[in-house]
């Protein structure tokens, strides 16, 4: 084993150590996470290691194998040019599989006036792009991947990691955000074209501020604009599917999720453009108590 | 021999209403079940006693506005078997 480089990152409540056999992904991370605070204290919550798939792969057509406390067998090695993506995937996996201090819901979230809008949905629903867009239009970005729901207070804690833009969303954001906030272009990754976007400065500066969940949406991109009511049983089931640690949390997860479903107004939202979505969101938001 | 059933101990169960359905968290397994009528009512009237489908039918008829019909017992029997398969009831020899 050769020398390992490392970087420490604090994102919301979680502290990470990223170790890498190569400098390049860490230099990219250091650049993109330059406005984030350093973890305080001695220990980190998770360690992600980027290592050569085989020892000789360190130099010849380098291929990144992600190693960490929690792992999924189907995560393929990535070329070194996608080392940044590997680090981001590694951090997400650690949160998804290892975090126990909150109920994690696979959802994006933004905040206004201390209240959080949570958007849950499958990949391709547009939840990540919507949160990135709203973050440029007066909302505080809290996260595009996980909404962290407190087991005690039921409040949302921010996890504002880099925003992972895919395919057409990249160009849409390039039209309104300066180039300095973008990471390198990564084309034809296993998830399509990906480019990371640094959240707005205030989203990073205020990442320790929690917010009260006020509205839950299940967005669906590509259908005529419409808002629909959902039954509580459907909401509950979809949230258990969207949560990465609901089962692991046992009874605490059940209580947290039932309280959330009881209290939060929820709609399914179809839309074909960000403008339409914003209009629908504003109409719902203005009716909140 | 008449097949009897006993509901899981009350302390093992957490009930939560969801619109028209009931959510039931089963502590020993850590699994949440969504139950539609009449399954929650069946479990409610069983209390701690080992009961057969006919006894449950008569308890339900007292408490709820149950439509008269010969198939009530069959419906209850089918639900009892389903709830047993989920581990929410146990079969007791009569």
Short mmCIF file of C-alpha atoms in Angstrom, two decimals:
data_model
loop_
_atom_site.label_atom_id
_atom_site.label_comp_id
_atom_site.label_asym_id
_atom_site.label_seq_id
_atom_site.Cartn_x
_atom_site.Cartn_y
_atom_site.Cartn_z
CA UNK A 1 0.00 0.00 0.00
CA UNK A 2 1.43 3.36 -1.01
CA UNK A 3 1.01 6.71 0.67
CA UNK A 4 -2.58 7.87 1.30
CA UNK A 5 -3.62 11.52 1.09
CA UNK A 6 -6.55 12.75 3.15
CA UNK A 7 -9.01 15.57 3.64
CA UNK A 8 -11.50 16.21 6.46
CA UNK A 9 -14.96 17.59 5.63
CA UNK A 10 -17.92 18.61 7.75
CA UNK A 11 -21.28 18.61 6.02
CA UNK A 12 -24.21 19.45 8.25
CA UNK A 13 -23.94 17.23 11.33
CA UNK A 14 -21.60 14.67 9.73
CA UNK A 15 -17.79 14.68 9.71
CA UNK A 16 -15.97 12.74 6.99
CA UNK A 17 -12.41 11.71 6.35
CA UNK A 18 -11.70 11.08 2.70
CA UNK A 19 -8.51 9.16 2.01
CA UNK A 20 -7.17 8.70 -1.46
CA UNK A 21 -4.23 7.05 -3.16
CA UNK A 22 -4.22 10.01 -5.58
CA UNK A 23 -4.09 13.75 -4.93
CA UNK A 24 -6.37 14.77 -7.80
CA UNK A 25 -9.79 13.90 -6.34
CA UNK A 26 -8.82 15.44 -3.00
CA UNK A 27 -7.61 18.66 -4.64
CA UNK A 28 -10.95 18.87 -6.42
CA UNK A 29 -12.81 18.23 -3.16
CA UNK A 30 -10.70 20.82 -1.31
CA UNK A 31 -11.52 23.39 -3.99
CA UNK A 32 -15.25 22.67 -4.08
CA UNK A 33 -15.61 22.42 -0.29
CA UNK A 34 -13.39 25.45 0.48
CA UNK A 35 -16.21 27.40 2.19
CA UNK A 36 -17.21 24.50 4.46
CA UNK A 37 -16.02 24.49 8.08
CA UNK A 38 -13.45 21.94 9.23
CA UNK A 39 -14.70 19.24 11.58
CA UNK A 40 -14.18 20.09 15.23
CA UNK A 41 -12.96 17.38 17.57
CA UNK A 42 -10.72 14.42 17.07
CA UNK A 43 -12.97 11.86 15.48
CA UNK A 44 -14.98 11.68 12.29
CA UNK A 45 -18.25 9.84 11.70
CA UNK A 46 -17.19 8.13 8.48
CA UNK A 47 -14.08 7.33 6.51
CA UNK A 48 -14.16 6.90 2.74
CA UNK A 49 -11.11 5.46 1.00
CA UNK A 50 -10.38 5.78 -2.69
CA UNK A 51 -7.92 3.09 -3.61
CA UNK A 52 -6.56 1.49 -6.75
CA UNK A 53 -8.58 -1.50 -7.82
CA UNK A 54 -5.29 -3.39 -8.22
CA UNK A 55 -1.88 -2.16 -7.00
CA UNK A 56 -0.58 -1.45 -10.52
CA UNK A 57 -3.75 0.45 -11.30
CA UNK A 58 -2.39 3.34 -9.27
CA UNK A 59 -0.41 4.46 -12.30
CA UNK A 60 -1.64 2.62 -15.37
CA UNK A 61 -5.17 3.56 -16.43
CA UNK A 62 -5.99 4.33 -12.78
CA UNK A 63 -9.28 2.93 -11.59
CA UNK A 64 -10.84 4.00 -8.30
CA UNK A 65 -12.23 1.46 -5.90
CA UNK A 66 -14.29 2.97 -3.07
CA UNK A 67 -13.75 1.36 0.29
CA UNK A 68 -15.53 2.30 3.49
CA UNK A 69 -17.31 1.01 6.59
CA UNK A 70 -20.50 0.37 4.65
CA UNK A 71 -20.53 -0.83 1.09
CA UNK A 72 -22.78 -2.11 -1.65
CA UNK A 73 -21.50 -4.93 -3.84
CA UNK A 74 -22.76 -3.49 -7.14
CA UNK A 75 -20.81 -0.24 -6.98
CA UNK A 76 -18.35 -0.58 -9.84
CA UNK A 77 -14.88 0.95 -9.85
CA UNK A 78 -14.69 4.30 -11.62
CA UNK A 79 -11.92 5.81 -13.76
CA UNK A 80 -9.70 8.27 -11.89
CA UNK A 81 -11.18 11.22 -13.80
CA UNK A 82 -14.39 10.37 -11.93
CA UNK A 83 -12.62 10.20 -8.54
CA UNK A 84 -14.63 13.17 -7.30
CA UNK A 85 -17.83 11.30 -8.12
CA UNK A 86 -16.45 8.25 -6.31
CA UNK A 87 -15.83 10.35 -3.19
CA UNK A 88 -19.34 11.81 -3.34
CA UNK A 89 -20.89 8.37 -3.84
CA UNK A 90 -18.82 7.08 -0.93
CA UNK A 91 -20.01 9.87 1.37
CA UNK A 92 -23.63 9.33 0.37
CA UNK A 93 -23.37 5.61 1.02
CA UNK A 94 -21.91 6.14 4.48
CA UNK A 95 -24.81 8.44 5.35
CA UNK A 96 -27.45 6.20 3.79
CA UNK A 97 -26.27 3.02 5.48
CA UNK A 98 -24.58 4.18 8.64
CA UNK A 99 -26.25 7.30 10.00
CA UNK A 100 -28.48 6.70 13.05
CA UNK A 101 -28.96 10.14 14.60
CA UNK A 102 -31.78 11.14 12.23
CA UNK A 103 -34.36 9.45 10.07
CA UNK A 104 -32.94 9.86 6.55
CA UNK A 105 -35.35 10.48 3.73
CA UNK A 106 -34.10 10.40 0.17
CA UNK A 107 -35.33 13.90 -0.62
CA UNK A 108 -34.17 17.43 -1.34
CA UNK A 109 -35.07 20.28 0.98
CA UNK A 110 -35.05 24.07 1.00
CA UNK A 111 -35.99 26.55 3.71
CA UNK A 112 -37.72 29.90 4.03
CA UNK A 113 -38.75 31.70 7.26
CA UNK A 114 -37.59 28.74 9.36
CA UNK A 115 -39.89 26.37 7.49
CA UNK A 116 -38.71 23.53 5.26
CA UNK A 117 -40.08 22.36 1.93
CA UNK A 118 -39.20 18.72 1.38
CA UNK A 119 -39.28 17.13 -2.08
CA UNK A 120 -39.17 13.34 -2.16
CA UNK A 121 -39.10 11.25 -5.27
CA UNK A 122 -37.32 8.77 -7.42
CA UNK A 123 -34.26 9.58 -9.46
CA UNK A 124 -35.47 11.65 -12.41
CA UNK A 125 -38.32 13.30 -10.50
CA UNK A 126 -36.37 16.56 -10.64
CA UNK A 127 -36.12 17.00 -6.88
CA UNK A 128 -32.42 17.81 -7.00
CA UNK A 129 -32.74 20.32 -9.84
CA UNK A 130 -35.74 21.97 -8.18
CA UNK A 131 -33.84 22.45 -4.93
CA UNK A 132 -30.85 23.87 -6.83
CA UNK A 133 -33.10 26.29 -8.74
CA UNK A 134 -35.05 27.39 -5.67
CA UNK A 135 -31.72 27.97 -3.89
CA UNK A 136 -30.98 30.67 -6.50
CA UNK A 137 -34.42 32.23 -6.01
CA UNK A 138 -34.62 33.20 -2.37
CA UNK A 139 -34.76 29.83 -0.63
CA UNK A 140 -32.00 28.41 1.59
CA UNK A 141 -30.64 25.16 0.18
CA UNK A 142 -30.61 22.38 2.81
CA UNK A 143 -29.72 19.39 0.67
CA UNK A 144 -30.42 17.65 -2.62
CA UNK A 145 -29.99 14.06 -1.45
CA UNK A 146 -31.12 13.49 2.13
CA UNK A 147 -33.56 15.26 4.42
CA UNK A 148 -32.44 14.54 7.99
CA UNK A 149 -35.45 14.29 10.27
CA UNK A 150 -34.78 14.63 14.01
CA UNK A 151 -35.95 11.65 16.06
CA UNK A 152 -36.85 13.96 18.96
CA UNK A 153 -38.00 17.33 17.69
CA UNK A 154 -39.08 16.26 14.19
CA UNK A 155 -37.12 19.21 12.73
CA UNK A 156 -35.04 18.99 9.57
CA UNK A 157 -31.25 19.31 9.77
CA UNK A 158 -29.42 20.45 6.66
CA UNK A 159 -26.97 18.21 4.79
CA UNK A 160 -25.91 20.65 2.08
CA UNK A 161 -23.29 18.64 0.23
CA UNK A 162 -22.38 19.47 -3.35
CA UNK A 163 -25.40 19.43 -5.64
CA UNK A 164 -25.11 16.57 -8.10
CA UNK A 165 -26.45 17.88 -11.43
CA UNK A 166 -27.20 15.36 -14.12
CA UNK A 167 -27.59 15.63 -17.89
CA UNK A 168 -29.93 18.52 -18.89
CA UNK A 169 -29.93 20.03 -15.41
CA UNK A 170 -26.25 20.95 -15.90
CA UNK A 171 -26.95 23.39 -18.73
CA UNK A 172 -30.03 24.81 -16.98
CA UNK A 173 -27.93 25.72 -13.94
CA UNK A 174 -25.01 26.99 -16.04
CA UNK A 175 -27.36 29.63 -17.40
CA UNK A 176 -27.87 31.20 -13.97
CA UNK A 177 -24.83 30.31 -11.85
CA UNK A 178 -21.24 31.58 -12.36
CA UNK A 179 -18.69 28.99 -13.62
CA UNK A 180 -16.62 29.30 -10.44
CA UNK A 181 -19.24 27.31 -8.53
CA UNK A 182 -19.04 24.26 -10.79
CA UNK A 183 -16.88 21.18 -10.44
CA UNK A 184 -15.25 19.40 -13.38
CA UNK A 185 -17.40 17.96 -16.15
CA UNK A 186 -17.71 14.20 -15.90
CA UNK A 187 -19.22 12.70 -19.00
CA UNK A 188 -20.75 9.26 -19.45
CA UNK A 189 -20.47 8.15 -15.83
CA UNK A 190 -22.65 5.22 -14.68
CA UNK A 191 -25.20 7.92 -13.74
CA UNK A 192 -24.94 9.85 -17.03
CA UNK A 193 -23.22 13.22 -17.40
CA UNK A 194 -22.55 14.70 -13.98
CA UNK A 195 -21.32 18.05 -12.81
CA UNK A 196 -21.22 19.11 -9.18
CA UNK A 197 -22.43 22.53 -8.10
CA UNK A 198 -21.32 24.28 -4.90
CA UNK A 199 -24.41 25.42 -2.92
CA UNK A 200 -24.83 29.18 -2.34
CA UNK A 201 -22.55 30.60 0.39
CA UNK A 202 -25.39 31.31 2.82
CA UNK A 203 -26.56 27.67 2.57
CA UNK A 204 -23.11 26.60 3.81
CA UNK A 205 -22.80 29.35 6.43
CA UNK A 206 -26.22 28.49 7.88
CA UNK A 207 -26.00 24.70 7.63
CA UNK A 208 -26.34 24.20 11.39
CA UNK A 209 -29.76 25.94 11.45
CA UNK A 210 -32.62 23.45 11.61
CA UNK A 211 -36.06 24.06 10.08
CA UNK A 212 -39.59 22.93 10.86
CA UNK A 213 -41.03 20.68 8.14
CA UNK A 214 -43.87 22.67 6.56
CA UNK A 215 -44.65 21.09 3.17
CA UNK A 216 -43.89 17.73 1.57
CA UNK A 217 -44.08 17.31 -2.20
CA UNK A 218 -43.68 14.28 -4.42
CA UNK A 219 -42.64 15.97 -7.68
CA UNK A 220 -42.93 14.24 -11.05
CA UNK A 221 -41.30 15.88 -14.05
CA UNK A 222 -42.76 15.71 -17.57
CA UNK A 223 -46.49 15.77 -16.90
CA UNK A 224 -49.01 18.61 -17.23
CA UNK A 225 -48.93 20.80 -14.09
CA UNK A 226 -51.19 19.46 -11.40
CA UNK A 227 -51.36 19.11 -7.63
CA UNK A 228 -53.00 16.03 -6.17
CA UNK A 229 -53.92 14.97 -2.66
CA UNK A 230 -52.41 11.75 -1.36
CA UNK A 231 -53.76 9.38 1.27
CA UNK A 232 -51.75 9.05 4.48
CA UNK A 233 -51.20 5.33 3.90
CA UNK A 234 -49.64 6.01 0.49
CA UNK A 235 -47.51 8.82 1.93
CA UNK A 236 -46.32 6.55 4.75
CA UNK A 237 -45.41 3.70 2.41
CA UNK A 238 -43.61 5.95 -0.06
CA UNK A 239 -41.59 7.53 2.74
CA UNK A 240 -40.56 4.15 4.14
CA UNK A 241 -39.36 3.31 0.62
CA UNK A 242 -37.57 6.68 0.37
CA UNK A 243 -35.87 6.27 3.73
CA UNK A 244 -32.49 4.59 3.86
CA UNK A 245 -32.50 3.86 7.60
CA UNK A 246 -36.18 3.56 8.60
CA UNK A 247 -35.87 -0.20 9.23
CA UNK A 248 -32.57 0.13 11.08
CA UNK A 249 -34.06 2.71 13.47
CA UNK A 250 -36.86 0.33 14.53
CA UNK A 251 -39.47 1.82 16.82
CA UNK A 252 -37.82 5.25 16.87
CA UNK A 253 -38.09 5.37 13.07
CA UNK A 254 -41.76 4.37 13.23
CA UNK A 255 -42.61 7.12 15.74
CA UNK A 256 -40.62 9.75 13.82
CA UNK A 257 -42.23 8.86 10.51
CA UNK A 258 -45.83 8.63 11.80
CA UNK A 259 -45.47 12.02 13.50
CA UNK A 260 -44.09 13.48 10.28
CA UNK A 261 -46.98 12.07 8.19
CA UNK A 262 -49.54 13.30 10.75
CA UNK A 263 -48.23 16.84 10.77
CA UNK A 264 -47.02 17.77 7.30
CA UNK A 265 -49.28 18.93 4.44
CA UNK A 266 -48.46 16.75 1.42
CA UNK A 267 -49.16 16.87 -2.32
CA UNK A 268 -48.12 15.04 -5.43
CA UNK A 269 -46.92 17.65 -7.95
CA UNK A 270 -46.64 17.18 -11.71
CA UNK A 271 -44.75 19.80 -13.70
CA UNK A 272 -42.99 20.36 -17.02
CA UNK A 273 -40.75 23.31 -16.17
CA UNK A 274 -39.10 24.87 -13.15
CA UNK A 275 -41.30 27.96 -13.64
CA UNK A 276 -44.45 25.85 -13.39
CA UNK A 277 -43.13 24.07 -10.31
CA UNK A 278 -42.22 27.36 -8.66
CA UNK A 279 -45.72 28.73 -9.31
CA UNK A 280 -47.34 25.63 -7.80
CA UNK A 281 -44.99 25.72 -4.81
CA UNK A 282 -45.61 29.41 -4.15
CA UNK A 283 -49.39 28.88 -4.29
CA UNK A 284 -49.16 26.11 -1.70
CA UNK A 285 -46.60 27.97 0.42
CA UNK A 286 -48.77 31.11 0.66
CA UNK A 287 -51.63 29.01 2.10
CA UNK A 288 -49.55 27.47 4.88
CA UNK A 289 -50.48 28.40 8.44
CA UNK B 1 -61.37 -29.42 17.26
CA UNK B 2 -62.17 -25.77 16.63
CA UNK B 3 -59.23 -23.61 15.66
CA UNK B 4 -58.74 -20.72 18.07
CA UNK B 5 -56.49 -17.69 17.81
CA UNK B 6 -54.85 -15.35 20.28
CA UNK B 7 -53.75 -11.81 19.43
CA UNK B 8 -50.14 -10.74 20.00
CA UNK B 9 -49.67 -9.21 23.47
CA UNK B 10 -50.87 -5.58 23.61
CA UNK B 11 -47.44 -4.37 24.72
CA UNK B 12 -45.96 -5.75 21.50
CA UNK B 13 -48.22 -3.59 19.33
CA UNK B 14 -48.33 0.13 18.51
CA UNK B 15 -51.43 1.31 16.67
CA UNK B 16 -51.55 4.47 14.57
CA UNK B 17 -54.46 5.74 12.47
CA UNK B 18 -53.83 6.68 8.81
CA UNK B 19 -56.99 8.08 7.20
CA UNK B 20 -59.22 5.04 6.79
CA UNK B 21 -56.49 2.48 7.50
CA UNK B 22 -54.67 1.43 10.64
CA UNK B 23 -50.94 1.21 10.92
CA UNK B 24 -49.69 -1.46 13.28
CA UNK B 25 -46.08 -1.64 14.41
CA UNK B 26 -45.13 -5.08 15.70
CA UNK B 27 -42.30 -4.61 18.19
CA UNK B 28 -40.80 -8.13 18.17
CA UNK B 29 -40.35 -8.12 14.37
CA UNK B 30 -39.91 -4.36 13.89
CA UNK B 31 -42.35 -4.53 10.97
CA UNK B 32 -45.16 -2.03 10.39
CA UNK B 33 -48.34 -3.41 8.80
CA UNK B 34 -51.11 -1.39 7.17
CA UNK B 35 -54.45 -2.99 8.03
CA UNK B 36 -57.81 -2.32 6.41
CA UNK B 37 -61.18 -3.16 7.98
CA UNK B 38 -62.14 -5.53 9.47
CA UNK B 39 -58.66 -6.69 10.57
CA UNK B 40 -58.15 -3.95 13.22
CA UNK B 41 -61.65 -4.56 14.63
CA UNK B 42 -60.98 -8.31 14.84
CA UNK B 43 -57.79 -7.72 16.81
CA UNK B 44 -59.56 -5.21 19.04
CA UNK B 45 -62.39 -7.54 20.08
CA UNK B 46 -60.05 -10.49 20.67
CA UNK B 47 -58.35 -8.81 23.65
CA UNK B 48 -56.29 -11.47 25.44
CA UNK B 49 -58.62 -14.42 24.98
CA UNK B 50 -58.12 -17.41 22.67
CA UNK B 51 -61.14 -17.20 20.36
CA UNK B 52 -62.61 -19.03 17.38
CA UNK B 53 -63.98 -17.28 14.30
CA UNK B 54 -67.59 -17.77 15.49
CA UNK B 55 -66.87 -16.16 18.87
CA UNK B 56 -65.17 -13.21 17.19
CA UNK B 57 -68.15 -12.85 14.84
CA UNK B 58 -70.56 -12.58 17.74
CA UNK B 59 -68.34 -10.04 19.54
CA UNK B 60 -68.10 -7.95 16.35
CA UNK B 61 -71.89 -8.08 15.87
CA UNK B 62 -72.38 -6.64 19.37
CA UNK B 63 -69.92 -3.78 18.92
CA UNK B 64 -70.27 -2.88 15.26
CA UNK B 65 -73.06 -2.51 12.76
CA UNK B 66 -72.24 -5.74 10.97
CA UNK B 67 -74.30 -6.73 7.97
CA UNK B 68 -76.16 -9.98 8.69
CA UNK B 69 -74.98 -12.79 6.46
CA UNK B 70 -73.74 -16.32 6.64
CA UNK B 71 -70.30 -15.49 5.25
CA UNK B 72 -69.20 -13.28 8.18
CA UNK B 73 -67.49 -16.22 9.84
CA UNK B 74 -65.71 -17.14 6.60
CA UNK B 75 -64.46 -13.58 6.17
CA UNK B 76 -63.18 -13.52 9.74
CA UNK B 77 -61.55 -16.93 9.35
CA UNK B 78 -59.71 -15.74 6.21
CA UNK B 79 -58.47 -12.60 8.01
CA UNK B 80 -57.39 -14.65 11.05
CA UNK B 81 -55.29 -16.88 8.83
CA UNK B 82 -53.69 -13.83 7.17
CA UNK B 83 -52.96 -12.17 10.50
CA UNK B 84 -51.43 -15.43 11.78
CA UNK B 85 -49.18 -15.59 8.75
CA UNK B 86 -47.98 -12.06 9.59
CA UNK B 87 -47.21 -13.09 13.16
CA UNK B 88 -49.84 -10.77 14.63
CA UNK B 89 -51.92 -13.69 15.93
CA UNK B 90 -51.02 -17.18 17.05
CA UNK B 91 -53.03 -20.32 16.51
CA UNK B 92 -54.09 -21.94 19.76
CA UNK B 93 -55.37 -25.50 19.96
CA UNK B 94 -58.97 -25.41 21.13
#
